[in-house]
Coordinates of C-alpha atoms in Angstrom, one line a residue:
A1 CA -11.6 12.1 4.3
G2 CA -11.1 8.6 3.1
A3 CA -11.0 6.7 -0.1
A4 CA -14.8 6.4 -0.1
E5 CA -15.0 10.2 -0.3
L6 CA -12.6 10.3 -3.2
V7 CA -13.7 7.3 -5.2
R8 CA -17.2 6.4 -6.4
D9 CA -17.2 2.7 -5.7
G10 CA -17.7 0.7 -8.9
V11 CA -17.8 3.9 -11.0
S12 CA -14.4 5.7 -10.7
G13 CA -12.6 3.0 -8.7
H14 CA -13.1 0.4 -6.0
V15 CA -13.3 1.0 -2.3
L16 CA -12.3 -2.0 -0.3
A17 CA -11.3 -2.8 3.3
P18 CA -7.5 -2.9 3.7
D19 CA -7.7 -6.7 4.4
D20 CA -10.1 -7.6 1.6
T21 CA -7.7 -9.5 -0.6
A22 CA -10.5 -11.5 -2.2
G23 CA -12.3 -8.3 -3.1
M24 CA -9.1 -6.8 -4.5
A25 CA -8.4 -9.9 -6.6
A26 CA -12.0 -9.9 -7.9
A27 CA -11.8 -6.1 -8.8
M28 CA -8.4 -6.5 -10.5
T29 CA -9.6 -9.6 -12.4
R30 CA -12.7 -7.8 -13.7
L31 CA -10.6 -4.8 -14.8
A32 CA -8.1 -7.1 -16.6
R33 CA -10.9 -9.1 -18.3
E34 CA -13.2 -6.3 -19.3
P35 CA -11.4 -3.5 -21.2
A36 CA -14.6 -1.5 -21.6
Y37 CA -15.3 -1.6 -17.8
W38 CA -11.7 -0.4 -17.2
A39 CA -12.0 2.4 -19.8
G40 CA -15.3 3.6 -18.4
M41 CA -13.9 3.6 -14.9
A42 CA -10.8 5.5 -16.0
E43 CA -12.9 8.1 -17.8
A44 CA -15.2 8.6 -14.8
A45 CA -12.1 9.1 -12.6
R46 CA -10.7 11.7 -15.0
A47 CA -14.0 13.5 -15.1
D48 CA -14.2 13.5 -11.3
A49 CA -10.7 14.9 -11.1
A50 CA -11.4 17.5 -13.7
H51 CA -14.5 18.8 -11.9
G52 CA -13.2 18.4 -8.4
D53 CA -11.4 20.6 -5.9
V54 CA -7.7 19.7 -6.3
A55 CA -6.9 21.0 -2.8
R56 CA -9.7 18.8 -1.3
F57 CA -8.5 15.8 -3.3
V58 CA -4.9 16.2 -2.1
A59 CA -6.1 16.7 1.5
G60 CA -8.1 13.5 1.2
V61 CA -5.2 11.5 -0.2
R62 CA -3.0 12.7 2.6
A63 CA -5.6 11.8 5.1
C64 CA -5.8 8.3 3.6
L65 CA -2.1 7.9 3.7
S66 CA -1.7 9.1 7.3
S67 CA -4.7 7.2 8.7
D68 CA -4.4 4.6 11.4
S69 CA -5.6 2.0 9.0
N70 CA -2.5 2.5 6.8
P71 CA 0.1 -0.2 7.8
D72 CA 2.8 1.5 5.7
R73 CA 2.6 4.7 7.8

């Protein structure tokens, strides 16, 4: 499991490559400049979490954190 399996890109969050600093900056800028976009994304993430399988979500987060692509591991 990875972030793409936990987050609906552009709906409940953003899925970016670990080295995509330009993409991260663009996503953060849009979130900061468009409160309605941020609020809609936050609501979608809450809805996904409320309807999701908590155990599967936790397992996915753990997999993301322990993956070979995580430099902080």
